[in-house]
PDB file of C-alpha atoms in Angstrom:
ATOM      1  CA  MET A 258      12.077  16.771  14.433  1.00 56.00           C
ATOM      2  CA  ASP A 259      14.039  15.489  11.440  1.00 68.00           C
ATOM      3  CA  GLN A 260      13.282  17.811   8.575  1.00 76.00           C
ATOM      4  CA  ASN A 261      14.515  18.062   5.021  1.00 86.00           C
ATOM      5  CA  LEU A 262      14.054  21.536   3.623  1.00 85.00           C
ATOM      6  CA  LEU A 263      14.153  20.171   0.071  1.00 91.00           C
ATOM      7  CA  CYS A 264      11.225  17.811   0.784  1.00 95.00           C
ATOM      8  CA  PRO A 265       7.767  19.135  -0.116  1.00 96.00           C
ATOM      9  CA  LEU A 266       6.127  17.148   2.700  1.00 97.00           C
ATOM     10  CA  CYS A 267       8.529  18.654   5.239  1.00 96.00           C
ATOM     11  CA  VAL A 268       7.760  22.231   4.216  1.00 94.00           C
ATOM     12  CA  GLN A 269       4.051  21.989   3.321  1.00 94.00           C
ATOM     13  CA  ALA A 270       1.033  20.001   4.499  1.00 94.00           C
ATOM     14  CA  GLY A 271       0.621  18.468   1.017  1.00 94.00           C
ATOM     15  CA  GLY A 272      -3.128  19.141   0.838  1.00 93.00           C
ATOM     16  CA  GLN A 273      -6.118  20.345   2.849  1.00 96.00           C
ATOM     17  CA  GLU A 274      -5.464  19.174   6.383  1.00 97.00           C
ATOM     18  CA  LEU A 275      -8.372  17.295   7.933  1.00 97.00           C
ATOM     19  CA  TRP A 276      -6.760  16.355  11.224  1.00 97.00           C
ATOM     20  CA  GLN A 277      -3.372  16.077  12.850  1.00 97.00           C
ATOM     21  CA  ASP A 278      -1.689  15.094  16.064  1.00 97.00           C
ATOM     22  CA  ASP A 279       1.953  15.426  17.042  1.00 97.00           C
ATOM     23  CA  GLN A 280       3.070  12.526  14.792  1.00 98.00           C
ATOM     24  CA  LEU A 281       0.919  12.503  11.659  1.00 98.00           C
ATOM     25  CA  ARG A 282      -1.686  14.324   9.612  1.00 98.00           C
ATOM     26  CA  VAL A 283      -4.610  13.313   7.427  1.00 98.00           C
ATOM     27  CA  ILE A 284      -4.965  15.362   4.254  1.00 98.00           C
ATOM     28  CA  VAL A 285      -7.447  15.534   1.393  1.00 98.00           C
ATOM     29  CA  ALA A 286      -5.635  14.531  -1.789  1.00 97.00           C
ATOM     30  CA  ASP A 287      -5.908  17.114  -4.569  1.00 95.00           C
ATOM     31  CA  GLU A 288      -7.284  14.538  -7.008  1.00 97.00           C
ATOM     32  CA  PRO A 289     -10.503  15.857  -8.580  1.00 96.00           C
ATOM     33  CA  ASP A 290     -11.232  12.519 -10.278  1.00 97.00           C
ATOM     34  CA  TYR A 291     -11.146  10.739  -6.919  1.00 98.00           C
ATOM     35  CA  PRO A 292     -13.459  12.221  -4.287  1.00 98.00           C
ATOM     36  CA  GLY A 293     -12.739  10.638  -0.913  1.00 98.00           C
ATOM     37  CA  PHE A 294      -9.038  10.047  -1.727  1.00 98.00           C
ATOM     38  CA  LEU A 295      -7.140  10.803   1.505  1.00 98.00           C
ATOM     39  CA  ARG A 296      -3.499  10.635   2.507  1.00 98.00           C
ATOM     40  CA  VAL A 297      -1.909   9.979   5.877  1.00 98.00           C
ATOM     41  CA  VAL A 298       1.443  11.755   6.164  1.00 98.00           C
ATOM     42  CA  TRP A 299       3.994  11.091   8.898  1.00 98.00           C
ATOM     43  CA  HIS A 300       5.286  14.485  10.070  1.00 97.00           C
ATOM     44  CA  ARG A 301       8.907  13.433  10.582  1.00 97.00           C
ATOM     45  CA  HIS A 302      11.041  12.879   7.485  1.00 97.00           C
ATOM     46  CA  VAL A 303      11.443   9.117   7.177  1.00 97.00           C
ATOM     47  CA  ALA A 304      11.269   7.216   3.894  1.00 98.00           C
ATOM     48  CA  GLU A 305       9.855   3.832   4.838  1.00 98.00           C
ATOM     49  CA  TRP A 306       7.148   2.300   7.022  1.00 98.00           C
ATOM     50  CA  SER A 307       9.869   0.072   8.525  1.00 98.00           C
ATOM     51  CA  ASP A 308      11.825   3.190   9.584  1.00 98.00           C
ATOM     52  CA  LEU A 309       9.249   3.783  12.326  1.00 98.00           C
ATOM     53  CA  SER A 310       9.565   2.395  15.845  1.00 98.00           C
ATOM     54  CA  ASP A 311       7.039  -0.258  16.853  1.00 97.00           C
ATOM     55  CA  ALA A 312       5.000   2.297  18.812  1.00 98.00           C
ATOM     56  CA  GLU A 313       5.051   4.778  15.933  1.00 98.00           C
ATOM     57  CA  ARG A 314       4.001   2.110  13.440  1.00 98.00           C
ATOM     58  CA  ARG A 315       1.123   1.020  15.677  1.00 97.00           C
ATOM     59  CA  HIS A 316      -0.036   4.615  15.875  1.00 97.00           C
ATOM     60  CA  LEU A 317       0.142   5.067  12.104  1.00 98.00           C
ATOM     61  CA  ASP A 318      -1.606   1.758  11.428  1.00 97.00           C
ATOM     62  CA  HIS A 319      -4.398   2.653  13.858  1.00 97.00           C
ATOM     63  CA  CYS A 320      -4.937   5.940  12.047  1.00 98.00           C
ATOM     64  CA  LEU A 321      -4.885   4.209   8.643  1.00 98.00           C
ATOM     65  CA  LEU A 322      -7.497   1.783   9.915  1.00 98.00           C
ATOM     66  CA  GLN A 323      -9.787   4.612  11.042  1.00 98.00           C
ATOM     67  CA  VAL A 324      -9.342   6.316   7.674  1.00 98.00           C
ATOM     68  CA  GLU A 325     -10.041   3.140   5.701  1.00 98.00           C
ATOM     69  CA  ARG A 326     -13.146   2.388   7.791  1.00 98.00           C
ATOM     70  CA  ALA A 327     -14.483   5.930   7.448  1.00 98.00           C
ATOM     71  CA  ILE A 328     -13.979   5.848   3.674  1.00 98.00           C
ATOM     72  CA  ARG A 329     -15.788   2.514   3.438  1.00 98.00           C
ATOM     73  CA  ASP A 330     -18.653   3.756   5.621  1.00 98.00           C
ATOM     74  CA  CYS A 331     -19.134   7.109   3.881  1.00 98.00           C
ATOM     75  CA  MET A 332     -18.149   6.406   0.257  1.00 98.00           C
ATOM     76  CA  GLN A 333     -19.352   2.798  -0.100  1.00 98.00           C
ATOM     77  CA  PRO A 334     -16.592   2.039  -2.645  1.00 98.00           C
ATOM     78  CA  ASP A 335     -16.255  -1.182  -4.620  1.00 98.00           C
ATOM     79  CA  LYS A 336     -12.660  -1.499  -3.359  1.00 98.00           C
ATOM     80  CA  ILE A 337     -10.112   0.262  -1.178  1.00 98.00           C
ATOM     81  CA  ASN A 338      -6.595   0.837  -2.505  1.00 98.00           C
ATOM     82  CA  LEU A 339      -3.918   1.337   0.148  1.00 98.00           C
ATOM     83  CA  ALA A 340      -0.371   2.233  -0.832  1.00 98.00           C
ATOM     84  CA  SER A 341       2.891   3.663   0.432  1.00 98.00           C
ATOM     85  CA  LEU A 342       5.059   4.415  -2.619  1.00 98.00           C
ATOM     86  CA  GLY A 343       7.057   7.648  -2.292  1.00 97.00           C
ATOM     87  CA  ASN A 344       9.223   7.228  -5.381  1.00 97.00           C
ATOM     88  CA  VAL A 345       8.858  10.931  -6.202  1.00 95.00           C
ATOM     89  CA  VAL A 346       8.641  12.226  -2.623  1.00 96.00           C
ATOM     90  CA  PRO A 347      10.437   9.759  -0.345  1.00 97.00           C
ATOM     91  CA  HIS A 348       8.741  11.004   2.831  1.00 98.00           C
ATOM     92  CA  LEU A 349       6.442   8.408   4.395  1.00 98.00           C
ATOM     93  CA  HIS A 350       2.844   8.944   3.263  1.00 98.00           C
ATOM     94  CA  TRP A 351       0.004   6.523   2.640  1.00 98.00           C
ATOM     95  CA  HIS A 352      -2.635   6.789  -0.070  1.00 98.00           C
ATOM     96  CA  VAL A 353      -6.112   5.574   0.951  1.00 98.00           C
ATOM     97  CA  ILE A 354      -8.300   5.560  -2.144  1.00 98.00           C
ATOM     98  CA  PRO A 355     -11.954   4.590  -2.594  1.00 98.00           C
ATOM     99  CA  ARG A 356     -12.280   2.859  -5.957  1.00 98.00           C
ATOM    100  CA  PHE A 357     -15.409   2.353  -8.039  1.00 98.00           C
ATOM    101  CA  ALA A 358     -15.917   0.037 -10.987  1.00 97.00           C
ATOM    102  CA  ASP A 359     -16.821   3.055 -13.150  1.00 97.00           C
ATOM    103  CA  ASP A 360     -14.002   5.350 -12.002  1.00 97.00           C
ATOM    104  CA  PRO A 361     -11.487   6.696 -14.551  1.00 98.00           C
ATOM    105  CA  HIS A 362      -8.836   3.972 -14.063  1.00 98.00           C
ATOM    106  CA  PHE A 363     -10.650   0.922 -12.665  1.00 98.00           C
ATOM    107  CA  PRO A 364      -9.520  -1.879 -12.545  1.00 97.00           C
ATOM    108  CA  GLN A 365      -6.094  -0.315 -13.075  1.00 97.00           C
ATOM    109  CA  PRO A 366      -4.462   1.458 -10.141  1.00 97.00           C
ATOM    110  CA  VAL A 367      -5.010   5.224 -10.235  1.00 97.00           C
ATOM    111  CA  TRP A 368      -1.402   5.501 -11.465  1.00 96.00           C
ATOM    112  CA  GLY A 369      -2.108   3.208 -14.426  1.00 95.00           C
ATOM    113  CA  GLN A 370      -3.610   3.891 -17.825  1.00 95.00           C
ATOM    114  CA  ARG A 371      -6.813   5.908 -17.858  1.00 96.00           C
ATOM    115  CA  GLN A 372      -9.755   3.776 -18.955  1.00 97.00           C
ATOM    116  CA  ARG A 373     -12.668   6.231 -19.242  1.00 97.00           C
ATOM    117  CA  ASP A 374     -14.056   9.637 -18.306  1.00 96.00           C
ATOM    118  CA  VAL A 375     -15.533  10.420 -14.922  1.00 95.00           C
ATOM    119  CA  ALA A 376     -18.999   8.885 -14.555  1.00 90.00           C
ATOM    120  CA  LEU A 377     -21.792  11.425 -14.138  1.00 91.00           C
ATOM    121  CA  PRO A 378     -23.982  11.852 -12.098  1.00 94.00           C
ATOM    122  CA  GLU A 379     -22.272   9.303  -9.824  1.00 95.00           C
ATOM    123  CA  HIS A 380     -19.216  11.544  -9.522  1.00 97.00           C
ATOM    124  CA  ALA A 381     -21.300  14.427  -8.181  1.00 96.00           C
ATOM    125  CA  VAL A 382     -22.866  12.122  -5.596  1.00 97.00           C
ATOM    126  CA  ARG A 383     -19.394  10.989  -4.530  1.00 98.00           C
ATOM    127  CA  GLN A 384     -18.211  14.590  -4.211  1.00 98.00           C
ATOM    128  CA  GLY A 385     -21.040  15.126  -1.752  1.00 98.00           C
ATOM    129  CA  ARG A 386     -20.224  11.957   0.139  1.00 98.00           C
ATOM    130  CA  ALA A 387     -16.574  13.041   0.363  1.00 98.00           C
ATOM    131  CA  LEU A 388     -17.660  16.137   2.303  1.00 98.00           C
ATOM    132  CA  VAL A 389     -19.655  13.940   4.678  1.00 98.00           C
ATOM    133  CA  LEU A 390     -16.551  11.727   5.016  1.00 98.00           C
ATOM    134  CA  GLN A 391     -14.409  14.704   5.989  1.00 98.00           C
ATOM    135  CA  GLN A 392     -16.769  15.735   8.788  1.00 97.00           C
ATOM    136  CA  HIS A 393     -17.226  12.156   9.974  1.00 97.00           C
ATOM    137  CA  LEU A 394     -13.518  11.394  10.037  1.00 97.00           C
ATOM    138  CA  GLN A 395     -12.669  14.567  11.943  1.00 96.00           C
ATOM    139  CA  GLN A 396     -15.171  13.501  14.614  1.00 96.00           C
ATOM    140  CA  VAL A 397     -13.832   9.937  14.715  1.00 96.00           C
ATOM    141  CA  LEU A 398     -10.196  11.006  15.018  1.00 96.00           C
ATOM    142  CA  ALA A 399     -10.901  13.779  17.524  1.00 92.00           C
ATOM    143  CA  GLY A 400     -12.894  11.358  19.670  1.00 90.00           C
ATOM    144  CA  GLN A 401     -10.215   8.673  20.001  1.00 79.00           C
TER     145      GLN A 401
ATOM    146  CA  MET B  98     -12.239 -21.229   5.932  1.00 55.00           C
ATOM    147  CA  ASP B  99     -14.186 -18.812   3.715  1.00 68.00           C
ATOM    148  CA  GLN B 100     -13.375 -19.717   0.145  1.00 76.00           C
ATOM    149  CA  ASN B 101     -14.545 -18.457  -3.200  1.00 86.00           C
ATOM    150  CA  LEU B 102     -14.046 -21.041  -5.912  1.00 85.00           C
ATOM    151  CA  LEU B 103     -14.079 -18.323  -8.581  1.00 91.00           C
ATOM    152  CA  CYS B 104     -11.180 -16.489  -6.901  1.00 95.00           C
ATOM    153  CA  PRO B 105      -7.695 -17.320  -8.205  1.00 96.00           C
ATOM    154  CA  LEU B 106      -6.109 -16.689  -4.792  1.00 97.00           C
ATOM    155  CA  CYS B 107      -8.565 -19.113  -3.152  1.00 96.00           C
ATOM    156  CA  VAL B 108      -7.759 -21.947  -5.555  1.00 94.00           C
ATOM    157  CA  GLN B 109      -4.020 -21.359  -6.201  1.00 94.00           C
ATOM    158  CA  ALA B 110      -1.040 -20.054  -4.249  1.00 94.00           C
ATOM    159  CA  GLY B 111      -0.570 -17.225  -6.769  1.00 94.00           C
ATOM    160  CA  GLY B 112       3.173 -17.766  -7.148  1.00 93.00           C
ATOM    161  CA  GLN B 113       6.122 -19.708  -5.781  1.00 96.00           C
ATOM    162  CA  GLU B 114       5.424 -20.115  -2.101  1.00 97.00           C
ATOM    163  CA  LEU B 115       8.295 -19.059   0.165  1.00 97.00           C
ATOM    164  CA  TRP B 116       6.622 -19.555   3.503  1.00 97.00           C
ATOM    165  CA  GLN B 117       3.211 -19.985   5.054  1.00 97.00           C
ATOM    166  CA  ASP B 118       1.456 -20.411   8.345  1.00 97.00           C
ATOM    167  CA  ASP B 119      -2.220 -21.096   9.019  1.00 97.00           C
ATOM    168  CA  GLN B 120      -3.290 -17.537   8.174  1.00 98.00           C
ATOM    169  CA  LEU B 121      -1.083 -16.228   5.382  1.00 98.00           C
ATOM    170  CA  ARG B 122       1.566 -17.042   2.803  1.00 98.00           C
ATOM    171  CA  VAL B 123       4.531 -15.207   1.289  1.00 98.00           C
ATOM    172  CA  ILE B 124       4.960 -15.750  -2.449  1.00 98.00           C
ATOM    173  CA  VAL B 125       7.480 -14.738  -5.065  1.00 98.00           C
ATOM    174  CA  ALA B 126       5.722 -12.488  -7.583  1.00 97.00           C
ATOM    175  CA  ASP B 127       6.045 -13.672 -11.180  1.00 95.00           C
ATOM    176  CA  GLU B 128       7.464 -10.326 -12.306  1.00 97.00           C
ATOM    177  CA  PRO B 129      10.718 -10.895 -14.216  1.00 96.00           C
ATOM    178  CA  ASP B 130      11.450  -7.141 -14.354  1.00 97.00           C
ATOM    179  CA  TYR B 131      11.316  -6.932 -10.571  1.00 98.00           C
ATOM    180  CA  PRO B 132      13.587  -9.373  -8.743  1.00 98.00           C
ATOM    181  CA  GLY B 133      12.799  -9.345  -5.033  1.00 98.00           C
ATOM    182  CA  PHE B 134       9.110  -8.448  -5.597  1.00 98.00           C
ATOM    183  CA  LEU B 135       7.160 -10.470  -2.997  1.00 98.00           C
ATOM    184  CA  ARG B 136       3.493 -10.718  -2.086  1.00 98.00           C
ATOM    185  CA  VAL B 137       1.841 -11.527   1.220  1.00 98.00           C
ATOM    186  CA  VAL B 138      -1.504 -13.250   0.681  1.00 98.00           C
ATOM    187  CA  TRP B 139      -4.100 -13.778   3.401  1.00 98.00           C
ATOM    188  CA  HIS B 140      -5.419 -17.332   3.022  1.00 97.00           C
ATOM    189  CA  ARG B 141      -9.051 -16.580   3.862  1.00 97.00           C
ATOM    190  CA  HIS B 142     -11.122 -14.781   1.241  1.00 97.00           C
ATOM    191  CA  VAL B 143     -11.539 -11.238   2.525  1.00 97.00           C
ATOM    192  CA  ALA B 144     -11.320  -8.144   0.346  1.00 98.00           C
ATOM    193  CA  GLU B 145      -9.931  -5.468   2.633  1.00 98.00           C
ATOM    194  CA  TRP B 146      -7.263  -4.979   5.297  1.00 98.00           C
ATOM    195  CA  SER B 147     -10.013  -3.573   7.549  1.00 98.00           C
ATOM    196  CA  ASP B 148     -11.983  -6.832   7.188  1.00 98.00           C
ATOM    197  CA  LEU B 149      -9.445  -8.532   9.473  1.00 98.00           C
ATOM    198  CA  SER B 150      -9.834  -8.733  13.238  1.00 98.00           C
ATOM    199  CA  ASP B 151      -7.335  -6.748  15.312  1.00 97.00           C
ATOM    200  CA  ALA B 152      -5.325  -9.901  16.061  1.00 98.00           C
ATOM    201  CA  GLU B 153      -5.318 -10.950  12.402  1.00 98.00           C
ATOM    202  CA  ARG B 154      -4.216  -7.505  11.277  1.00 98.00           C
ATOM    203  CA  ARG B 155      -1.402  -7.435  13.815  1.00 97.00           C
ATOM    204  CA  HIS B 156      -0.231 -10.797  12.517  1.00 97.00           C
ATOM    205  CA  LEU B 157      -0.335  -9.646   8.897  1.00 98.00           C
ATOM    206  CA  ASP B 158       1.407  -6.361   9.695  1.00 97.00           C
ATOM    207  CA  HIS B 159       4.151  -8.193  11.586  1.00 97.00           C
ATOM    208  CA  CYS B 160       4.754 -10.433   8.575  1.00 98.00           C
ATOM    209  CA  LEU B 161       4.742  -7.447   6.190  1.00 98.00           C
ATOM    210  CA  LEU B 162       7.330  -5.770   8.397  1.00 98.00           C
ATOM    211  CA  GLN B 163       9.605  -8.824   8.295  1.00 98.00           C
ATOM    212  CA  VAL B 164       9.234  -8.974   4.513  1.00 98.00           C
ATOM    213  CA  GLU B 165       9.964  -5.275   4.059  1.00 98.00           C
ATOM    214  CA  ARG B 166      13.015  -5.462   6.321  1.00 98.00           C
ATOM    215  CA  ALA B 167      14.382  -8.542   4.564  1.00 98.00           C
ATOM    216  CA  ILE B 168      13.936  -6.898   1.155  1.00 98.00           C
ATOM    217  CA  ARG B 169      15.735  -3.770   2.355  1.00 98.00           C
ATOM    218  CA  ASP B 170      18.560  -5.821   3.878  1.00 98.00           C
ATOM    219  CA  CYS B 171      19.085  -8.128   0.900  1.00 98.00           C
ATOM    220  CA  MET B 172      18.163  -6.004  -2.117  1.00 98.00           C
ATOM    221  CA  GLN B 173      19.367  -2.553  -0.902  1.00 98.00           C
ATOM    222  CA  PRO B 174      16.662  -0.812  -2.957  1.00 98.00           C
ATOM    223  CA  ASP B 175      16.325   2.940  -3.425  1.00 98.00           C
ATOM    224  CA  LYS B 176      12.717   2.715  -2.203  1.00 98.00           C
ATOM    225  CA  ILE B 177      10.126   0.222  -0.998  1.00 98.00           C
ATOM    226  CA  ASN B 178       6.638   0.253  -2.517  1.00 98.00           C
ATOM    227  CA  LEU B 179       3.917  -1.290  -0.350  1.00 98.00           C
ATOM    228  CA  ALA B 180       0.384  -1.688  -1.682  1.00 98.00           C
ATOM    229  CA  SER B 181      -2.893  -3.498  -1.181  1.00 98.00           C
ATOM    230  CA  LEU B 182      -4.993  -2.908  -4.311  1.00 98.00           C
ATOM    231  CA  GLY B 183      -6.991  -5.964  -5.390  1.00 97.00           C
ATOM    232  CA  ASN B 184      -9.109  -4.298  -8.052  1.00 97.00           C
ATOM    233  CA  VAL B 185      -8.723  -7.312 -10.334  1.00 95.00           C
ATOM    234  CA  VAL B 186      -8.557  -9.996  -7.628  1.00 96.00           C
ATOM    235  CA  PRO B 187     -10.394  -8.692  -4.558  1.00 97.00           C
ATOM    236  CA  HIS B 188      -8.751 -11.137  -2.157  1.00 98.00           C
ATOM    237  CA  LEU B 189      -6.483  -9.450   0.393  1.00 98.00           C
ATOM    238  CA  HIS B 190      -2.877  -9.479  -0.797  1.00 98.00           C
ATOM    239  CA  TRP B 191      -0.034  -7.038  -0.321  1.00 98.00           C
ATOM    240  CA  HIS B 192       2.658  -6.160  -2.841  1.00 98.00           C
ATOM    241  CA  VAL B 193       6.117  -5.490  -1.352  1.00 98.00           C
ATOM    242  CA  ILE B 194       8.360  -4.194  -4.117  1.00 98.00           C
ATOM    243  CA  PRO B 195      12.013  -3.129  -4.069  1.00 98.00           C
ATOM    244  CA  ARG B 196      12.397  -0.159  -6.384  1.00 98.00           C
ATOM    245  CA  PHE B 197      15.551   1.146  -8.023  1.00 98.00           C
ATOM    246  CA  ALA B 198      16.103   4.499  -9.722  1.00 97.00           C
ATOM    247  CA  ASP B 199      17.063   2.640 -12.929  1.00 97.00           C
ATOM    248  CA  ASP B 200      14.219   0.082 -12.887  1.00 97.00           C
ATOM    249  CA  PRO B 201      11.759  -0.069 -15.817  1.00 98.00           C
ATOM    250  CA  HIS B 202       9.085   2.211 -14.292  1.00 98.00           C
ATOM    251  CA  PHE B 203      10.880   4.395 -11.719  1.00 98.00           C
ATOM    252  CA  PRO B 204       9.717   6.899 -10.453  1.00 97.00           C
ATOM    253  CA  GLN B 205       6.319   5.718 -11.663  1.00 97.00           C
ATOM    254  CA  PRO B 206       4.641   2.884  -9.751  1.00 97.00           C
ATOM    255  CA  VAL B 207       5.197  -0.511 -11.400  1.00 97.00           C
ATOM    256  CA  TRP B 208       1.619  -0.246 -12.711  1.00 96.00           C
ATOM    257  CA  GLY B 209       2.364   3.074 -14.427  1.00 95.00           C
ATOM    258  CA  GLN B 210       3.918   3.866 -17.771  1.00 95.00           C
ATOM    259  CA  ARG B 211       7.134   2.045 -18.588  1.00 96.00           C
ATOM    260  CA  GLN B 212      10.099   4.424 -18.651  1.00 97.00           C
ATOM    261  CA  ARG B 213      13.014   2.294 -19.880  1.00 97.00           C
ATOM    262  CA  ASP B 214      14.404  -1.190 -20.420  1.00 96.00           C
ATOM    263  CA  VAL B 215      15.830  -3.315 -17.642  1.00 95.00           C
ATOM    264  CA  ALA B 216      19.280  -2.076 -16.602  1.00 90.00           C
ATOM    265  CA  LEU B 217      22.079  -4.579 -17.239  1.00 91.00           C
ATOM    266  CA  PRO B 218      24.216  -5.822 -15.533  1.00 94.00           C
ATOM    267  CA  GLU B 219      22.476  -4.441 -12.422  1.00 95.00           C
ATOM    268  CA  HIS B 220      19.430  -6.602 -13.128  1.00 97.00           C
ATOM    269  CA  ALA B 221      21.504  -9.782 -13.072  1.00 96.00           C
ATOM    270  CA  VAL B 222      23.015  -8.769  -9.742  1.00 97.00           C
ATOM    271  CA  ARG B 223      19.523  -8.178  -8.348  1.00 98.00           C
ATOM    272  CA  GLN B 224      18.348 -11.580  -9.583  1.00 98.00           C
ATOM    273  CA  GLY B 225      21.142 -13.094  -7.522  1.00 98.00           C
ATOM    274  CA  ARG B 226      20.272 -10.998  -4.496  1.00 98.00           C
ATOM    275  CA  ALA B 227      16.634 -12.068  -4.810  1.00 98.00           C
ATOM    276  CA  LEU B 228      17.695 -15.688  -4.317  1.00 98.00           C
ATOM    277  CA  VAL B 229      19.634 -14.697  -1.201  1.00 98.00           C
ATOM    278  CA  LEU B 230      16.516 -12.814  -0.031  1.00 98.00           C
ATOM    279  CA  GLN B 231      14.366 -15.913  -0.416  1.00 98.00           C
ATOM    280  CA  GLN B 232      16.674 -18.023   1.741  1.00 97.00           C
ATOM    281  CA  HIS B 233      17.120 -15.276   4.318  1.00 97.00           C
ATOM    282  CA  LEU B 234      13.391 -14.592   4.625  1.00 97.00           C
ATOM    283  CA  GLN B 235      12.520 -18.261   5.028  1.00 96.00           C
ATOM    284  CA  GLN B 236      14.964 -18.418   7.921  1.00 96.00           C
ATOM    285  CA  VAL B 237      13.607 -15.220   9.483  1.00 96.00           C
ATOM    286  CA  LEU B 238       9.979 -16.294   9.246  1.00 96.00           C
ATOM    287  CA  ALA B 239      10.648 -19.857  10.379  1.00 92.00           C
ATOM    288  CA  GLY B 240      12.605 -18.567  13.377  1.00 90.00           C
ATOM    289  CA  GLN B 241       9.916 -16.268  14.759  1.00 79.00           C
TER     290      GLN B 241
END
C-alpha cells in the first residue's frame, strides 16, 4: 500500500472509525458544531478522485452514496454538502456534511464565515440523531 | 422536466456554457480569481446527488471525471477541489476548481478567508491555460 509517513491520514484514522473495508474507512469528523458530519477516507495515499481506477472510484462512490443517504434519513438536514478538497492534507478524503438553515455557517460552507451560534435545543436533538446515524450506517455498510 | 421558476439554475445557464447534453451542462464559473474553475450543472431541478437514479449518477460522475482530468491536464494545478454544496441555490451543481499554492485562498477553500492577492504573472498564464482547457474539454466531451 502506498503510504506517506508525513501524511496524517496515512498514519492515523483521522477520527472515530465507524466502518472500514480493505480500501476505505468512514470516520466521524471531530466537528462539535456539526453532528452527523462524516468523512470517507481512501486508505491508500492518493491526492485526487481521478487518481483512482474505475473500479476503485465506483467503490468509493457507492460508499459515499450510502453515507449521504444514511445522513439524509437519520439527520433530516436542509441540505447535504459533499466535498473533496485536501488542500491541507492532500490524501483523498470526502466530507459529507448535513447542513441546517440555523447551523453556525449556513448558507455559507462550513469553511466560510461563521454566521451565528449553535442553535439550542435543536443542536442537542441533532447530537442524538448523529448517534442513531452511526448505528444505522454501520448496519447498512456491514450488510452490503 | 422538473423546473422551479424561482431557481436561478432552472431559468439561466449560470455561466458561459461550454458543453451540454440532454441531462447536464458544463459552464465556466464567473470567478475571475480562479481561471479554470468549471461547474457541472444537472438540468433537472433536484437538490442532492443522491436524488439521481443510478444511471443518472453514473452519467454525472463520468462527466465530472472528464472535467477533473481535463483541468489537471491543462491547468497543472497543485490540487483539485470538488464540491456539491448548494446551500444558496439548492439545484444540483458541482464545483470543479483548480487550486494553486499561491492562489488567493490557498490552503483555505475558495469560500474561506482570503489569504493574499492574485499572483502575477502566474495568473495571466493560467488565464491563457483556461482558454486551452475550454477548447480541449469541448473536444473531449463531444468525442465521447
